[in-house]
Short mmCIF file of C-alpha atoms and ligand atoms in Angstrom, two decimals:
data_model
loop_
_atom_site.label_atom_id
_atom_site.label_comp_id
_atom_site.label_asym_id
_atom_site.label_seq_id
_atom_site.Cartn_x
_atom_site.Cartn_y
_atom_site.Cartn_z
CA MET A 1 23.68 -33.98 -8.72
CA ALA A 2 24.41 -35.90 -5.56
CA ILE A 3 21.65 -37.12 -3.27
CA MET A 4 21.15 -34.65 -0.42
CA LEU A 5 20.63 -36.64 2.77
CA LYS A 6 18.66 -34.70 5.39
CA THR A 7 19.42 -34.55 9.11
CA PRO A 8 16.58 -35.26 11.56
CA GLN A 9 16.41 -31.48 12.14
CA GLU A 10 15.93 -30.90 8.41
CA ILE A 11 13.27 -33.61 8.22
CA GLU A 12 11.47 -31.82 11.05
CA LYS A 13 11.50 -28.63 8.95
CA MET A 14 10.25 -30.54 5.94
CA ARG A 15 7.45 -31.92 8.09
CA ILE A 16 6.37 -28.37 8.91
CA SER A 17 6.32 -27.61 5.19
CA GLY A 18 4.40 -30.84 4.54
CA ILE A 19 1.78 -30.11 7.20
CA ALA A 20 1.18 -26.66 5.67
CA LEU A 21 0.77 -28.27 2.26
CA ARG A 22 -1.72 -30.78 3.66
CA ARG A 23 -3.71 -27.86 5.05
CA VAL A 24 -3.80 -26.31 1.57
CA HIS A 25 -5.14 -29.57 0.12
CA ASP A 26 -7.68 -29.91 2.95
CA THR A 27 -8.89 -26.37 2.28
CA LEU A 28 -9.31 -27.11 -1.44
CA ALA A 29 -11.06 -30.49 -1.15
CA PRO A 30 -14.60 -29.26 -0.37
CA HIS A 31 -14.37 -26.83 -3.32
CA VAL A 32 -13.92 -29.64 -5.85
CA VAL A 33 -17.56 -29.65 -6.94
CA ALA A 34 -19.50 -29.43 -10.18
CA GLY A 35 -19.75 -25.78 -11.23
CA ALA A 36 -16.41 -24.70 -9.73
CA THR A 37 -13.63 -23.65 -12.09
CA THR A 38 -10.02 -24.72 -11.78
CA MET A 39 -9.14 -21.02 -11.41
CA ASP A 40 -11.42 -20.83 -8.33
CA LEU A 41 -9.22 -23.51 -6.77
CA GLU A 42 -6.03 -21.63 -7.73
CA GLU A 43 -7.32 -18.49 -6.00
CA ILE A 44 -8.20 -20.39 -2.84
CA ALA A 45 -4.77 -22.03 -2.83
CA ILE A 46 -2.92 -18.73 -3.25
CA ALA A 47 -4.80 -17.21 -0.30
CA ARG A 48 -4.32 -20.26 1.93
CA ILE A 49 -0.59 -20.58 1.19
CA ALA A 50 -0.12 -16.89 2.11
CA GLU A 51 -2.15 -17.34 5.31
CA LEU A 52 0.12 -20.26 6.29
CA GLY A 53 3.24 -18.15 5.74
CA GLY A 54 4.40 -20.24 2.80
CA LYS A 55 5.42 -19.67 -0.79
CA ALA A 56 3.89 -21.42 -3.79
CA ALA A 57 6.66 -23.71 -5.02
CA PHE A 58 5.42 -24.14 -8.59
CA LYS A 59 4.80 -20.46 -9.38
CA GLY A 60 7.73 -19.24 -11.46
CA TYR A 61 9.29 -22.69 -11.68
CA HIS A 62 10.68 -22.82 -15.25
CA GLY A 63 8.19 -20.05 -15.95
CA TYR A 64 5.13 -21.98 -14.74
CA PRO A 65 2.54 -19.29 -13.89
CA PHE A 66 0.39 -20.90 -11.16
CA ALA A 67 0.49 -22.30 -7.63
CA LEU A 68 -1.46 -25.40 -8.67
CA CYS A 69 -1.43 -27.89 -11.46
CA THR A 70 -5.06 -28.82 -12.13
CA SER A 71 -5.30 -31.76 -14.52
CA VAL A 72 -8.79 -32.81 -15.62
CA ASN A 73 -9.77 -36.21 -17.10
CA GLU A 74 -7.31 -37.10 -19.92
CA GLU A 75 -4.85 -34.48 -18.64
CA VAL A 76 -2.07 -36.37 -16.85
CA VAL A 77 -0.06 -33.63 -15.12
CA HIS A 78 0.75 -29.91 -15.41
CA GLY A 79 -2.78 -28.87 -16.43
CA MET A 80 -3.18 -25.14 -15.84
CA PRO A 81 -5.91 -23.41 -13.84
CA ASN A 82 -8.37 -21.73 -16.19
CA LYS A 83 -11.43 -19.64 -15.37
CA LYS A 84 -13.24 -21.20 -18.33
CA ARG A 85 -12.66 -24.78 -17.15
CA VAL A 86 -15.85 -25.60 -15.26
CA LEU A 87 -15.90 -28.94 -13.44
CA LYS A 88 -18.86 -31.20 -14.06
CA GLU A 89 -20.20 -34.40 -12.52
CA GLY A 90 -18.19 -37.40 -13.74
CA ASP A 91 -14.92 -35.49 -14.16
CA ILE A 92 -11.77 -36.36 -12.30
CA LEU A 93 -9.38 -33.62 -11.18
CA SER A 94 -5.78 -33.95 -10.05
CA ILE A 95 -4.67 -31.10 -7.83
CA ASP A 96 -0.89 -30.95 -7.49
CA CYS A 97 0.66 -28.35 -5.18
CA GLY A 98 4.03 -27.56 -3.67
CA VAL A 99 4.93 -25.12 -0.90
CA ILE A 100 8.12 -23.71 0.53
CA ILE A 101 8.35 -22.93 4.25
CA ASP A 102 11.63 -21.70 5.75
CA GLY A 103 13.47 -22.84 2.61
CA TYR A 104 12.11 -26.40 2.58
CA TYR A 105 9.86 -27.77 -0.16
CA SER A 106 7.01 -30.22 0.02
CA ASP A 107 5.04 -31.61 -2.90
CA ALA A 108 1.76 -33.55 -2.92
CA ALA A 109 -1.08 -34.36 -5.30
CA VAL A 110 -4.57 -35.85 -4.99
CA THR A 111 -7.01 -36.87 -7.71
CA TYR A 112 -10.66 -36.25 -6.88
CA ALA A 113 -13.84 -37.57 -8.42
CA VAL A 114 -16.34 -34.78 -9.13
CA GLY A 115 -19.57 -36.34 -7.91
CA LYS A 116 -20.09 -39.86 -9.17
CA VAL A 117 -17.71 -41.15 -11.83
CA ASP A 118 -17.72 -44.21 -14.08
CA PRO A 119 -16.87 -47.33 -11.98
CA LYS A 120 -13.84 -48.09 -14.15
CA ILE A 121 -12.53 -44.56 -13.46
CA GLN A 122 -13.25 -44.87 -9.73
CA LYS A 123 -11.16 -48.04 -9.85
CA LEU A 124 -8.35 -46.12 -11.58
CA LEU A 125 -8.37 -43.62 -8.69
CA ASP A 126 -8.50 -46.33 -6.01
CA VAL A 127 -5.71 -48.43 -7.55
CA THR A 128 -3.44 -45.44 -8.17
CA GLN A 129 -3.85 -44.26 -4.57
CA ALA A 130 -3.31 -47.80 -3.26
CA SER A 131 -0.15 -48.09 -5.37
CA LEU A 132 1.20 -44.93 -3.73
CA GLU A 133 0.46 -46.32 -0.27
CA ALA A 134 2.16 -49.62 -1.13
CA ALA A 135 5.14 -47.74 -2.60
CA ILE A 136 5.48 -45.71 0.61
CA GLU A 137 5.81 -49.00 2.55
CA GLN A 138 8.86 -49.78 0.39
CA CYS A 139 10.72 -46.73 1.74
CA GLN A 140 12.77 -48.80 4.17
CA VAL A 141 16.46 -48.35 5.01
CA GLY A 142 18.40 -51.00 3.08
CA GLY A 143 15.67 -51.42 0.47
CA ARG A 144 16.21 -50.50 -3.15
CA LEU A 145 14.89 -47.51 -5.04
CA PHE A 146 13.28 -49.61 -7.76
CA ASP A 147 11.35 -51.62 -5.14
CA ILE A 148 9.24 -48.45 -4.96
CA SER A 149 8.99 -48.29 -8.75
CA ALA A 150 8.17 -51.97 -9.25
CA THR A 151 5.48 -51.86 -6.57
CA VAL A 152 3.58 -49.13 -8.41
CA GLN A 153 4.06 -50.78 -11.79
CA GLU A 154 2.97 -54.25 -10.68
CA LEU A 155 -0.20 -53.09 -8.90
CA CYS A 156 -1.33 -50.80 -11.71
CA GLU A 157 -0.45 -53.03 -14.65
CA ALA A 158 -2.23 -55.96 -12.95
CA GLU A 159 -5.44 -53.94 -13.42
CA GLY A 160 -4.63 -53.23 -17.07
CA PHE A 161 -3.73 -49.59 -16.47
CA GLY A 162 -0.91 -47.75 -18.29
CA VAL A 163 2.07 -46.52 -16.25
CA VAL A 164 3.37 -43.18 -17.53
CA ARG A 165 7.09 -43.27 -18.35
CA GLU A 166 7.85 -39.65 -19.28
CA PHE A 167 7.29 -38.17 -15.82
CA VAL A 168 8.74 -39.49 -12.57
CA GLY A 169 8.96 -38.76 -8.87
CA HIS A 170 12.04 -37.15 -7.38
CA GLY A 171 14.16 -36.30 -4.38
CA ILE A 172 13.07 -33.09 -2.65
CA GLY A 173 14.46 -30.77 0.02
CA ARG A 174 15.86 -27.27 -0.37
CA SER A 175 14.91 -27.61 -4.07
CA MET A 176 11.74 -29.09 -5.53
CA HIS A 177 13.62 -31.54 -7.71
CA GLU A 178 16.70 -33.29 -6.36
CA ASP A 179 18.27 -36.62 -7.19
CA PRO A 180 17.30 -39.40 -7.39
CA GLN A 181 14.56 -39.70 -9.98
CA VAL A 182 11.83 -42.05 -8.75
CA PRO A 183 10.22 -43.82 -11.73
CA ASN A 184 6.89 -45.62 -11.44
CA PHE A 185 8.32 -48.61 -13.31
CA GLY A 186 11.42 -50.70 -12.72
CA THR A 187 12.92 -53.94 -11.51
CA ARG A 188 12.53 -55.04 -7.90
CA GLY A 189 15.87 -55.49 -6.12
CA LYS A 190 17.59 -52.92 -8.37
CA GLY A 191 18.41 -49.25 -8.01
CA LEU A 192 20.29 -47.44 -5.28
CA ARG A 193 20.07 -48.52 -1.68
CA LEU A 194 17.71 -46.42 0.44
CA LYS A 195 19.42 -44.57 3.30
CA PRO A 196 18.17 -42.69 6.35
CA GLY A 197 17.68 -39.03 5.46
CA MET A 198 16.55 -39.55 1.87
CA VAL A 199 13.35 -37.63 1.17
CA LEU A 200 11.40 -38.64 -1.91
CA ALA A 201 8.34 -37.29 -3.71
CA ILE A 202 6.63 -40.45 -4.92
CA GLU A 203 4.01 -39.76 -7.57
CA PRO A 204 2.33 -42.49 -9.61
CA MET A 205 0.79 -41.12 -12.84
CA ILE A 206 -1.47 -43.86 -14.18
CA ASN A 207 -3.65 -43.95 -17.30
CA ALA A 208 -6.89 -45.92 -17.66
CA GLY A 209 -5.63 -46.89 -21.14
CA ALA A 210 -2.24 -46.86 -22.85
CA PRO A 211 0.79 -45.34 -21.10
CA GLU A 212 1.71 -42.86 -23.86
CA VAL A 213 1.41 -39.13 -23.20
CA ARG A 214 2.02 -35.96 -25.22
CA VAL A 215 2.37 -32.30 -24.25
CA LEU A 216 -0.10 -29.76 -25.66
CA ALA A 217 0.92 -26.62 -27.56
CA ASP A 218 0.75 -24.60 -24.30
CA GLY A 219 4.06 -26.28 -23.49
CA TRP A 220 2.84 -27.68 -20.14
CA THR A 221 -0.34 -29.75 -20.21
CA ALA A 222 0.46 -33.46 -20.60
CA VAL A 223 -2.44 -35.56 -21.91
CA THR A 224 -2.91 -39.22 -22.71
CA VAL A 225 -2.41 -39.99 -26.41
CA ASP A 226 -5.47 -42.28 -26.48
CA GLY A 227 -7.70 -39.83 -24.61
CA SER A 228 -8.16 -42.17 -21.63
CA TYR A 229 -8.48 -40.62 -18.16
CA SER A 230 -5.40 -40.38 -15.94
CA ALA A 231 -4.88 -40.35 -12.15
CA HIS A 232 -2.07 -38.84 -10.08
CA PHE A 233 -1.36 -39.11 -6.35
CA GLU A 234 1.77 -37.83 -4.64
CA HIS A 235 3.30 -37.68 -1.17
CA THR A 236 6.62 -36.39 0.16
CA VAL A 237 8.17 -39.24 2.19
CA ALA A 238 11.25 -39.40 4.43
CA VAL A 239 13.26 -42.63 4.75
CA THR A 240 14.21 -43.05 8.43
CA LYS A 241 15.56 -45.81 10.64
CA GLU A 242 12.08 -45.98 12.14
CA GLY A 243 10.58 -46.56 8.69
CA PRO A 244 8.84 -44.34 6.16
CA VAL A 245 7.50 -40.99 7.41
CA VAL A 246 4.91 -39.35 5.17
CA LEU A 247 5.57 -35.64 5.59
CA THR A 248 2.49 -34.51 3.63
CA ARG A 249 -0.08 -36.55 5.59
N1 LIG B 301 4.60 -32.35 -8.71
C1 LIG B 301 5.18 -31.82 -9.93
C2 LIG B 301 6.60 -32.26 -10.00
O1 LIG B 301 7.03 -32.87 -9.11
C3 LIG B 301 5.01 -30.38 -9.99
C4 LIG B 301 5.87 -29.56 -10.88
S1 LIG B 301 4.87 -28.62 -11.80
C5 LIG B 301 5.65 -27.19 -12.18
O2 LIG B 301 7.30 -32.09 -10.96
F1 LIG B 301 4.74 -26.51 -12.77
F2 LIG B 301 6.07 -26.59 -11.13
F3 LIG B 301 6.65 -27.43 -12.97
CO1 LIG B 302 6.51 -33.91 -7.63
#
């Protein structure tokens, strides 16, 4: 598949989609508390997306049944909302959501601490989020795709964390997944040249321990092989002549 460069008008539409998605995340955030279930969050998201005039991008995608991916602790990505999964103090929860507004997709994820978490796990969250912010800064016209990748890898590996290889970020636009793939590992100075109009979903998935992951028998939930906790942050970012524009902020 070729890379679909977006016009400024299309980026403006993607920004509208991204702002709606941010509102969904903002609505969910205060509900990430001990005693809530991941299905409670799903129900809130469904209602909020409808209220905003959007469509849940994940629901029905390759048969995925929910609007959210809710990945707890050692779950890396694609954890499924479950009314029996009750959050407790010390857990971490990644909420990943995508919406479609007027045909344009946006995709963003946040990992929350439920109450107070182990300091090493808080560091995992902080470093993963900081690696996303640093990666966003690499979205400059004339830069290289793997500058983004290397930035995440270097920052996270410097702290001894494991960078997941099996899942990657992606181009996004009128489909959720477009070219190019955006790995969280790679060689600085390599990869395709970034051009105005590229829109990328950048999503570091970082394990407190080893990088290896496996998928559970449900066919979706990816977990760390060593049982270590995993963090995931994601933004949808446009490359423009004026620099990176985070559409999901
Ligand atoms: N943020 C994830 C991604 O970019 C969400 C896809 S989950 C799915 O791939 F359930 F929709 F597949
Ligand atoms: Co994504």
